[in-house]
Amino acid sequence: EDKVVQSPLSLVVHEGDTVTLNCSYEVTNFRSLLWYKQEKKAPTFLFMLTSSGIEKKSGRLSSILDKKELFSILNITATQTGDSAVYLCAVGFNNNDMRFGAGTRLTVKP
Amino acid sequence: EPEVTQTPSHQVTQMGQEVILRCVPISNHLYFYWYRQILGQKVEFLVSFYNNEISEKSEIFDDQFSVERPDGSNFTLKIRSTKLEDSAMYFCASSLTPFAGGRDEQFFGPGTRLTVL
């Protein structure tokens, strides 16, 4: 069965902390792994990863994929209250199918 | 910046009624998708659409659902005979190339909240 598992399900930190969010997957014919941030409504795109070991970085956020161990991590350094959101991992596979994880709810306290 | 739009933002309907959710994808995009998110649960893939036909669909996308691109700009999701459990946020998305090909990002619309009473 194709599945995407995120951990932890929720996380509470204080401003300035660094967090690591995890996403593991088991799918047929893996194509890509994406990270999204969901605040109130629609998910907004963060990263797309297709190759192992290549870190993608955007400001305080970075992500890397391990296709051998079938997981990805999303790091956020120097967290701010505006980082509070649900972070979604999604995996594209087969022709054009997609599976989302349940998300990690991050709360950053002042 | 181009964006995906969806109408209505909120739809309330009676159980058993048919609803049509509308989406206008980004104009040069070729691949279109519908997702749903039941309140408090994960985002679920429903269907992908390319070249006027369904390219993938999930087990959720049964005969109750259908999609259509009636003209050059709109992409619709029809839900026949709605049930209480169809209440969810429905997101439309579009991409320039096949999403699962991993070359282009997928842009989401703001969603339509469907409430079935």
CSV table of C-alpha atoms in Angstrom, one decimal:
chain,number,residue,atom,x,y,z
A,1,GLU,CA,0.0,0.0,0.0
A,2,ASP,CA,1.4,3.4,-0.9
A,3,LYS,CA,1.9,5.6,2.2
A,4,VAL,CA,3.5,8.7,3.4
A,5,VAL,CA,4.2,9.1,7.2
A,6,GLN,CA,5.2,12.3,8.9
A,7,SER,CA,6.6,12.8,12.3
A,8,PRO,CA,6.1,14.2,14.8
A,9,LEU,CA,2.4,15.0,14.4
A,10,SER,CA,2.8,18.1,16.4
A,11,LEU,CA,5.6,20.1,17.8
A,12,VAL,CA,5.8,23.1,20.1
A,13,VAL,CA,9.0,25.2,20.3
A,14,HIS,CA,10.1,28.7,21.2
A,15,GLU,CA,11.3,31.4,18.9
A,16,GLY,CA,14.9,30.9,17.9
A,17,ASP,CA,14.8,27.1,18.2
A,18,THR,CA,15.7,24.8,15.3
A,19,VAL,CA,13.3,22.1,14.3
A,20,THR,CA,13.5,19.0,12.1
A,21,LEU,CA,10.4,17.5,10.5
A,22,ASN,CA,10.5,14.0,9.1
A,23,CYS,CA,8.7,12.4,6.2
A,24,SER,CA,9.1,8.7,5.2
A,25,TYR,CA,7.4,7.1,2.3
A,26,GLU,CA,6.6,3.8,0.6
A,27,VAL,CA,5.3,4.2,-2.9
A,28,THR,CA,5.5,2.6,-6.3
A,29,ASN,CA,7.6,4.3,-9.0
A,30,PHE,CA,8.6,7.3,-6.9
A,31,ARG,CA,8.8,10.6,-8.8
A,32,SER,CA,9.2,13.5,-6.4
A,33,LEU,CA,8.7,14.6,-2.8
A,34,LEU,CA,7.3,18.0,-2.0
A,35,TRP,CA,7.0,20.0,1.2
A,36,TYR,CA,4.2,22.5,1.7
A,37,LYS,CA,3.2,24.9,4.4
A,38,GLN,CA,-0.5,25.1,5.2
A,39,GLU,CA,-1.6,28.0,7.4
A,40,LYS,CA,-5.3,28.8,7.0
A,41,LYS,CA,-6.3,27.4,3.6
A,42,ALA,CA,-4.4,26.2,0.6
A,43,PRO,CA,-1.0,24.6,0.9
A,44,THR,CA,1.8,26.8,-0.3
A,45,PHE,CA,4.8,25.3,-2.0
A,46,LEU,CA,8.2,25.1,-0.2
A,47,PHE,CA,10.4,22.6,-2.0
A,48,MET,CA,10.4,19.8,-4.6
A,49,LEU,CA,13.0,17.1,-4.2
A,50,THR,CA,13.8,14.5,-6.8
A,51,SER,CA,17.5,13.6,-6.2
A,52,SER,CA,19.1,12.1,-3.1
A,53,GLY,CA,21.6,14.1,-1.1
A,54,ILE,CA,21.1,17.5,-2.7
A,55,GLU,CA,20.0,20.0,-0.1
A,56,LYS,CA,17.5,22.6,-1.2
A,57,LYS,CA,17.6,25.8,0.8
A,58,SER,CA,15.4,28.9,1.1
A,59,GLY,CA,16.2,31.3,3.8
A,60,ARG,CA,15.9,29.6,7.1
A,61,LEU,CA,14.3,26.5,5.6
A,62,SER,CA,16.2,23.6,4.0
A,63,SER,CA,15.3,20.1,3.0
A,64,ILE,CA,17.0,17.0,1.8
A,65,LEU,CA,15.9,13.6,0.4
A,66,ASP,CA,17.3,10.1,0.9
A,67,LYS,CA,16.0,7.8,-1.8
A,68,LYS,CA,17.8,4.8,-0.4
A,69,GLU,CA,16.2,5.1,3.1
A,70,LEU,CA,13.0,6.6,1.7
A,71,PHE,CA,12.7,9.7,3.8
A,72,SER,CA,13.1,13.4,3.7
A,73,ILE,CA,13.7,16.0,6.4
A,74,LEU,CA,12.7,19.7,6.5
A,75,ASN,CA,14.8,21.9,8.8
A,76,ILE,CA,13.8,25.3,10.0
A,77,THR,CA,16.4,27.3,11.9
A,78,ALA,CA,15.9,30.3,14.1
A,79,THR,CA,12.1,29.7,14.2
A,80,GLN,CA,9.7,32.6,14.3
A,81,THR,CA,6.1,32.8,15.3
A,82,GLY,CA,5.2,33.2,11.6
A,83,ASP,CA,6.5,29.7,11.0
A,84,SER,CA,3.6,28.3,13.0
A,85,ALA,CA,1.6,26.2,10.5
A,86,VAL,CA,1.0,22.6,9.4
A,87,TYR,CA,3.9,21.3,7.3
A,88,LEU,CA,2.8,18.8,4.7
A,89,CYS,CA,4.9,16.3,2.9
A,90,ALA,CA,3.6,14.9,-0.4
A,91,VAL,CA,5.0,12.3,-2.7
A,92,GLY,CA,4.3,12.1,-6.4
A,93,PHE,CA,4.5,8.6,-7.9
A,94,ASN,CA,3.4,6.4,-10.8
A,95,ASN,CA,2.1,8.5,-13.8
A,96,ASN,CA,0.7,11.4,-11.9
A,97,ASP,CA,-0.6,10.2,-8.6
A,98,MET,CA,0.1,11.9,-5.3
A,99,ARG,CA,-0.1,11.0,-1.6
A,100,PHE,CA,0.0,13.5,1.3
A,101,GLY,CA,1.2,12.8,4.8
A,102,ALA,CA,-1.0,13.8,7.7
A,103,GLY,CA,1.2,16.8,8.4
A,104,THR,CA,3.2,18.1,11.3
A,105,ARG,CA,1.6,20.9,13.2
A,106,LEU,CA,4.3,23.3,14.3
A,107,THR,CA,3.6,25.9,17.0
A,108,VAL,CA,6.3,28.5,17.7
A,109,LYS,CA,5.8,30.4,20.9
A,110,PRO,CA,7.3,33.9,21.5
B,1,GLU,CA,1.7,36.7,-10.3
B,2,PRO,CA,-0.6,34.1,-12.0
B,3,GLU,CA,-2.8,32.1,-9.6
B,4,VAL,CA,-5.4,29.4,-9.5
B,5,THR,CA,-8.9,30.7,-8.6
B,6,GLN,CA,-11.8,28.7,-7.3
B,7,THR,CA,-15.5,29.5,-6.9
B,8,PRO,CA,-17.5,29.6,-4.8
B,9,SER,CA,-15.4,30.0,-1.6
B,10,HIS,CA,-18.1,28.3,0.4
B,11,GLN,CA,-21.0,26.1,-0.8
B,12,VAL,CA,-23.8,24.8,1.4
B,13,THR,CA,-26.0,22.1,0.0
B,14,GLN,CA,-28.6,19.6,1.2
B,15,MET,CA,-27.8,15.9,1.2
B,16,GLY,CA,-28.7,14.3,-2.1
B,17,GLN,CA,-28.2,17.5,-4.1
B,18,GLU,CA,-25.6,17.9,-6.9
B,19,VAL,CA,-22.9,20.5,-6.6
B,20,ILE,CA,-20.4,21.8,-9.2
B,21,LEU,CA,-17.1,23.3,-7.9
B,22,ARG,CA,-15.3,25.5,-10.3
B,23,CYS,CA,-11.7,26.2,-10.8
B,24,VAL,CA,-9.7,28.4,-13.2
B,25,PRO,CA,-6.2,27.0,-13.5
B,26,ILE,CA,-3.2,29.1,-14.5
B,27,SER,CA,-3.6,29.9,-18.1
B,28,ASN,CA,-0.6,28.1,-19.7
B,29,HIS,CA,-0.8,25.0,-17.4
B,30,LEU,CA,-1.8,21.7,-18.9
B,31,TYR,CA,-2.3,19.4,-15.9
B,32,PHE,CA,-5.1,19.8,-13.4
B,33,TYR,CA,-6.0,18.2,-10.1
B,34,TRP,CA,-8.6,18.1,-7.4
B,35,TYR,CA,-7.9,17.3,-3.8
B,36,ARG,CA,-10.0,17.4,-0.7
B,37,GLN,CA,-9.3,17.9,3.0
B,38,ILE,CA,-11.9,16.9,5.5
B,39,LEU,CA,-11.7,19.2,8.5
B,40,GLY,CA,-8.8,18.2,10.7
B,41,GLN,CA,-7.6,15.4,8.4
B,42,LYS,CA,-5.0,15.0,5.7
B,43,VAL,CA,-5.1,16.3,2.2
B,44,GLU,CA,-6.3,13.6,-0.2
B,45,PHE,CA,-5.7,13.3,-3.9
B,46,LEU,CA,-8.9,12.8,-5.9
B,47,VAL,CA,-8.0,13.0,-9.6
B,48,SER,CA,-5.5,14.4,-12.2
B,49,PHE,CA,-6.6,15.5,-15.6
B,50,TYR,CA,-4.7,16.1,-18.8
B,51,ASN,CA,-5.6,16.5,-22.5
B,52,ASN,CA,-9.3,16.3,-21.7
B,53,GLU,CA,-9.2,13.0,-19.9
B,54,ILE,CA,-8.5,11.6,-16.4
B,55,SER,CA,-4.9,10.5,-16.1
B,56,GLU,CA,-5.0,9.2,-12.5
B,57,LYS,CA,-7.8,8.9,-9.9
B,58,SER,CA,-7.8,7.7,-6.3
B,59,GLU,CA,-10.2,5.2,-4.8
B,60,ILE,CA,-12.2,8.1,-3.3
B,61,PHE,CA,-13.0,9.3,-6.9
B,62,ASP,CA,-15.9,6.9,-7.5
B,63,ASP,CA,-19.0,7.2,-9.8
B,64,GLN,CA,-20.3,10.0,-7.6
B,65,PHE,CA,-17.6,12.3,-8.9
B,66,SER,CA,-16.8,13.6,-12.4
B,67,VAL,CA,-14.5,16.3,-13.8
B,68,GLU,CA,-14.8,18.3,-16.9
B,69,ARG,CA,-13.0,21.1,-18.7
B,70,PRO,CA,-16.0,22.6,-20.4
B,71,ASP,CA,-14.1,25.4,-22.1
B,72,GLY,CA,-10.5,26.7,-22.4
B,73,SER,CA,-10.3,28.1,-18.9
B,74,ASN,CA,-12.6,26.3,-16.4
B,75,PHE,CA,-12.0,23.0,-14.7
B,76,THR,CA,-15.0,21.6,-12.8
B,77,LEU,CA,-15.6,18.9,-10.2
B,78,LYS,CA,-19.2,17.6,-10.0
B,79,ILE,CA,-20.4,15.7,-7.0
B,80,ARG,CA,-23.7,13.9,-7.6
B,81,SER,CA,-26.1,13.1,-4.8
B,82,THR,CA,-23.9,14.6,-2.0
B,83,LYS,CA,-23.5,12.8,1.3
B,84,LEU,CA,-22.8,14.3,4.7
B,85,GLU,CA,-19.3,12.8,4.5
B,86,ASP,CA,-18.5,14.9,1.4
B,87,SER,CA,-18.3,18.0,3.6
B,88,ALA,CA,-14.7,19.1,3.2
B,89,MET,CA,-12.4,21.7,1.7
B,90,TYR,CA,-11.9,21.0,-2.0
B,91,PHE,CA,-8.7,22.3,-3.6
B,92,CYS,CA,-8.0,22.6,-7.2
B,93,ALA,CA,-4.4,22.7,-8.5
B,94,SER,CA,-2.6,23.0,-11.8
B,95,SER,CA,0.9,22.5,-13.1
B,96,LEU,CA,2.8,23.1,-16.4
B,97,THR,CA,4.2,19.6,-16.6
B,98,PRO,CA,3.1,16.3,-15.0
B,99,PHE,CA,3.3,16.9,-11.3
B,100,ALA,CA,4.8,13.5,-10.6
B,101,GLY,CA,7.5,14.1,-13.2
B,102,GLY,CA,9.1,16.4,-10.6
B,103,ARG,CA,9.9,19.2,-12.9
B,104,ASP,CA,7.4,21.9,-12.0
B,105,GLU,CA,5.7,22.9,-8.9
B,106,GLN,CA,2.0,22.5,-8.5
B,107,PHE,CA,0.0,25.6,-7.7
B,108,PHE,CA,-3.0,25.3,-5.4
B,109,GLY,CA,-6.2,27.4,-5.5
B,110,PRO,CA,-7.7,28.8,-2.3
B,111,GLY,CA,-10.2,26.0,-1.9
B,112,THR,CA,-14.0,25.7,-1.8
B,113,ARG,CA,-15.5,24.7,1.5
B,114,LEU,CA,-18.4,22.4,0.9
B,115,THR,CA,-20.9,21.9,3.7
B,116,VAL,CA,-23.5,19.2,3.2
B,117,LEU,CA,-26.5,19.4,5.6
